[in-house]
Amino acid sequence: MTSEITEFSFGKGQACPPLKPGVLRLYSMRFCPYAQRTRLVIEHKGIPVETVNINLKRKPKWLFDMNPTGVVPVLQWNDRVLYESGTCNDYLDDVYPEQKLNPTDPYQRARDRQLWESMGKLISSFYEVGPGVQKKDYTALDRMLRAFARYEKELVSRGDGPFFGGKKVCMADFMLWPWFERLQVLNSVVPETTIKDSNFPRLASWIRHMYELPAVKKTMFDKDHHAHFMKSLKIDKNPDYDYGLVSPARL
Ligand SMILES: N[C@@H](CCC(=O)N[C@@H](CS)C(=O)NCC(=O)O)C(=O)O
């Protein structure tokens, strides 16, 4: 997407790049799974956007002026500001109705929302499984495998299509995806978390199909980048927000 703003993260003391009238802006962090949800929708719909990445350890004051909770993603469009990945994505889906992602049927829409809103347990298991297994405490691993079983069953109940949206990708696919992209890192530490045709065939097929989507190809990082960022965040406690960027030149 069009952007004249550096990809390097903006931190405390740095001015916010001036907003251009009529241009949609996303405040993001390159490795943030929540912001990826919104980037997936933006890419899928081909929405013109400029992105400002934030240093979340040294947050600029102006982030709080837009979002009092100080988290990304945040969308800004003239005097309009929205935060929370689900809210941002619903708004974008309504304002850019081409390639509609939310179901029109209210019941199905509510069911889909339920699916991704209740994924908190899977998300919290993410960083607990490894340390747990090391201590022979399998609680988080069991919780994660139960979540996989639930998604497997849900895909089966939705018919033959590879996606949660059936033959076409839907909002739930994009809302769930970022944690499955990061799962490969955990797989190398705890192989029991690997999704295969032999244990979760529909989820395994879903993952293969998701990787084929242009929006996923455009927003994803490979396993090594995710592993590096997770280590910098969780072990070194010094998140490497700009990892992999080559030119330090700021505009
Ligand atoms: N519920 C929020 C969660 C967003 C979130 O936690 N983003 C993280 C980055 S991955 C963040 O900004 N963290 C900064 C902090 O917690 O201070 C959403 O869905 O948008």
PDB file of N, CA and C and ligand atoms in Angstrom, residues 29 31-35 37-38 56-57 59 63-64 67 69-74 83-88 116 175 179 229 233 241, ligand 1:
ATOM      1  N   MET A  29       2.213  -2.108  14.839  1.00  0.00           N
ATOM      2  CA  MET A  29       3.534  -2.574  15.256  1.00  0.00           C
ATOM      3  C   MET A  29       3.776  -3.798  14.392  1.00  0.00           C
ATOM      4  N   PHE A  31       5.101  -6.617  14.378  1.00  0.00           N
ATOM      5  CA  PHE A  31       4.942  -8.012  14.788  1.00  0.00           C
ATOM      6  C   PHE A  31       3.669  -8.238  15.606  1.00  0.00           C
ATOM      7  N   CYS A  32       2.808  -7.225  15.682  1.00  0.00           N
ATOM      8  CA  CYS A  32       1.607  -7.344  16.522  1.00  0.00           C
ATOM      9  C   CYS A  32       0.526  -8.182  15.821  1.00  0.00           C
ATOM     10  N   PRO A  33       0.084  -9.277  16.476  1.00  0.00           N
ATOM     11  CA  PRO A  33      -0.946 -10.105  15.850  1.00  0.00           C
ATOM     12  C   PRO A  33      -2.299  -9.392  15.735  1.00  0.00           C
ATOM     13  N   TYR A  34      -2.589  -8.488  16.683  1.00  0.00           N
ATOM     14  CA  TYR A  34      -3.873  -7.763  16.610  1.00  0.00           C
ATOM     15  C   TYR A  34      -3.860  -6.785  15.441  1.00  0.00           C
ATOM     16  N   ALA A  35      -2.741  -6.062  15.300  1.00  0.00           N
ATOM     17  CA  ALA A  35      -2.634  -5.132  14.174  1.00  0.00           C
ATOM     18  C   ALA A  35      -2.633  -5.910  12.857  1.00  0.00           C
ATOM     19  N   ARG A  37      -4.409  -8.429  12.195  1.00  0.00           N
ATOM     20  CA  ARG A  37      -5.815  -8.660  11.831  1.00  0.00           C
ATOM     21  C   ARG A  37      -6.320  -7.536  10.929  1.00  0.00           C
ATOM     22  N   THR A  38      -6.000  -6.306  11.318  1.00  0.00           N
ATOM     23  CA  THR A  38      -6.486  -5.150  10.552  1.00  0.00           C
ATOM     24  C   THR A  38      -5.710  -5.006   9.246  1.00  0.00           C
ATOM     25  N   LEU A  56       6.250   0.231  21.228  1.00  0.00           N
ATOM     26  CA  LEU A  56       5.286   0.048  22.321  1.00  0.00           C
ATOM     27  C   LEU A  56       5.952   0.014  23.694  1.00  0.00           C
ATOM     28  N   LYS A  57       7.300  -0.021  23.705  1.00  0.00           N
ATOM     29  CA  LYS A  57       7.985   0.053  24.996  1.00  0.00           C
ATOM     30  C   LYS A  57       8.241   1.513  25.380  1.00  0.00           C
ATOM     31  N   LYS A  59       6.273   4.434  24.302  1.00  0.00           N
ATOM     32  CA  LYS A  59       5.136   4.938  23.515  1.00  0.00           C
ATOM     33  C   LYS A  59       5.131   6.464  23.438  1.00  0.00           C
ATOM     34  N   LEU A  63      -0.003   8.659  21.118  1.00  0.00           N
ATOM     35  CA  LEU A  63      -0.754   7.396  20.986  1.00  0.00           C
ATOM     36  C   LEU A  63      -1.925   7.389  21.981  1.00  0.00           C
ATOM     37  N   PHE A  64      -1.648   7.880  23.203  1.00  0.00           N
ATOM     38  CA  PHE A  64      -2.694   7.901  24.244  1.00  0.00           C
ATOM     39  C   PHE A  64      -3.780   8.925  23.934  1.00  0.00           C
ATOM     40  N   ASN A  67      -5.805   6.676  21.641  1.00  0.00           N
ATOM     41  CA  ASN A  67      -6.327   5.477  22.300  1.00  0.00           C
ATOM     42  C   ASN A  67      -5.865   5.482  23.759  1.00  0.00           C
ATOM     43  N   THR A  69      -6.031   3.456  26.001  1.00  0.00           N
ATOM     44  CA  THR A  69      -5.448   2.206  26.496  1.00  0.00           C
ATOM     45  C   THR A  69      -4.025   2.004  25.946  1.00  0.00           C
ATOM     46  N   GLY A  70      -3.616   2.833  25.003  1.00  0.00           N
ATOM     47  CA  GLY A  70      -2.232   2.822  24.526  1.00  0.00           C
ATOM     48  C   GLY A  70      -1.823   1.563  23.777  1.00  0.00           C
ATOM     49  N   VAL A  71      -2.772   0.920  23.100  1.00  0.00           N
ATOM     50  CA  VAL A  71      -2.408  -0.271  22.324  1.00  0.00           C
ATOM     51  C   VAL A  71      -2.717  -0.053  20.842  1.00  0.00           C
ATOM     52  N   VAL A  72      -2.071  -0.847  20.004  1.00  0.00           N
ATOM     53  CA  VAL A  72      -2.359  -0.835  18.567  1.00  0.00           C
ATOM     54  C   VAL A  72      -3.120  -2.125  18.223  1.00  0.00           C
ATOM     55  N   PRO A  73      -3.914  -2.125  17.165  1.00  0.00           N
ATOM     56  CA  PRO A  73      -4.031  -1.133  16.108  1.00  0.00           C
ATOM     57  C   PRO A  73      -4.934   0.038  16.486  1.00  0.00           C
ATOM     58  N   VAL A  74      -4.630   1.176  15.813  1.00  0.00           N
ATOM     59  CA  VAL A  74      -5.515   2.348  15.855  1.00  0.00           C
ATOM     60  C   VAL A  74      -5.686   2.800  14.407  1.00  0.00           C
ATOM     61  N   TYR A  83     -10.125   2.220  17.668  1.00  0.00           N
ATOM     62  CA  TYR A  83      -9.162   1.215  18.121  1.00  0.00           C
ATOM     63  C   TYR A  83      -9.906  -0.056  18.474  1.00  0.00           C
ATOM     64  N   GLU A  84      -9.188  -1.107  18.813  1.00  0.00           N
ATOM     65  CA  GLU A  84      -9.673  -2.490  18.992  1.00  0.00           C
ATOM     66  C   GLU A  84      -9.789  -3.131  17.603  1.00  0.00           C
ATOM     67  N   SER A  85      -9.018  -4.201  17.405  1.00  0.00           N
ATOM     68  CA  SER A  85      -8.938  -4.823  16.073  1.00  0.00           C
ATOM     69  C   SER A  85     -10.317  -5.195  15.519  1.00  0.00           C
ATOM     70  N   GLY A  86     -11.206  -5.737  16.373  1.00  0.00           N
ATOM     71  CA  GLY A  86     -12.532  -6.149  15.889  1.00  0.00           C
ATOM     72  C   GLY A  86     -13.343  -4.951  15.432  1.00  0.00           C
ATOM     73  N   THR A  87     -13.294  -3.870  16.207  1.00  0.00           N
ATOM     74  CA  THR A  87     -14.034  -2.648  15.864  1.00  0.00           C
ATOM     75  C   THR A  87     -13.486  -2.054  14.567  1.00  0.00           C
ATOM     76  N   CYS A  88     -12.164  -1.969  14.479  1.00  0.00           N
ATOM     77  CA  CYS A  88     -11.531  -1.414  13.266  1.00  0.00           C
ATOM     78  C   CYS A  88     -11.950  -2.227  12.034  1.00  0.00           C
ATOM     79  N   TRP A 116     -14.104 -15.832  17.375  1.00  0.00           N
ATOM     80  CA  TRP A 116     -12.814 -15.187  17.599  1.00  0.00           C
ATOM     81  C   TRP A 116     -12.734 -14.427  18.907  1.00  0.00           C
ATOM     82  N   MET A 175      -9.437 -12.894  11.642  1.00  0.00           N
ATOM     83  CA  MET A 175      -9.324 -12.603  13.077  1.00  0.00           C
ATOM     84  C   MET A 175      -8.558 -13.715  13.806  1.00  0.00           C
ATOM     85  N   TRP A 179      -2.381 -15.902  15.125  1.00  0.00           N
ATOM     86  CA  TRP A 179      -1.794 -16.799  16.127  1.00  0.00           C
ATOM     87  C   TRP A 179      -1.377 -18.130  15.497  1.00  0.00           C
ATOM     88  N   PHE A 229      11.608 -12.057  17.166  1.00  0.00           N
ATOM     89  CA  PHE A 229      10.841 -11.022  17.875  1.00  0.00           C
ATOM     90  C   PHE A 229      10.331 -11.548  19.220  1.00  0.00           C
ATOM     91  N   LEU A 233      11.116 -10.078  22.905  1.00  0.00           N
ATOM     92  CA  LEU A 233      10.009  -9.586  23.741  1.00  0.00           C
ATOM     93  C   LEU A 233       9.961 -10.302  25.086  1.00  0.00           C
ATOM     94  N   TYR A 241      11.438  -4.093  17.693  1.00  0.00           N
ATOM     95  CA  TYR A 241      10.338  -3.702  16.798  1.00  0.00           C
ATOM     96  C   TYR A 241      10.779  -3.492  15.361  1.00  0.00           C
TER      97      TYR A 241
HETATM   98  N1  LIG B   1      -7.767  -6.001  22.329  1.00  0.00           N
HETATM   99  C1  LIG B   1      -6.806  -5.279  21.542  1.00  0.00           C
HETATM  100  C2  LIG B   1      -5.430  -5.808  21.876  1.00  0.00           C
HETATM  101  C3  LIG B   1      -4.316  -5.016  21.172  1.00  0.00           C
HETATM  102  C4  LIG B   1      -2.940  -5.282  21.803  1.00  0.00           C
HETATM  103  O1  LIG B   1      -2.826  -5.888  22.872  1.00  0.00           O
HETATM  104  N2  LIG B   1      -1.884  -4.844  21.104  1.00  0.00           N
HETATM  105  C5  LIG B   1      -0.563  -4.964  21.680  1.00  0.00           C
HETATM  106  C6  LIG B   1       0.513  -5.241  20.646  1.00  0.00           C
HETATM  107  S1  LIG B   1       0.422  -6.863  19.974  1.00  0.00           S
HETATM  108  C7  LIG B   1      -0.161  -3.641  22.306  1.00  0.00           C
HETATM  109  O2  LIG B   1      -0.396  -2.603  21.743  1.00  0.00           O
HETATM  110  N3  LIG B   1       0.487  -3.729  23.454  1.00  0.00           N
HETATM  111  C8  LIG B   1       0.992  -2.584  24.158  1.00  0.00           C
HETATM  112  C9  LIG B   1       0.636  -2.625  25.614  1.00  0.00           C
HETATM  113  O3  LIG B   1      -0.063  -3.566  26.025  1.00  0.00           O
HETATM  114  O4  LIG B   1       1.038  -1.733  26.324  1.00  0.00           O
HETATM  115  C10 LIG B   1      -7.182  -5.438  20.058  1.00  0.00           C
HETATM  116  O5  LIG B   1      -7.813  -6.432  19.705  1.00  0.00           O
HETATM  117  O6  LIG B   1      -6.861  -4.537  19.255  1.00  0.00           O
END
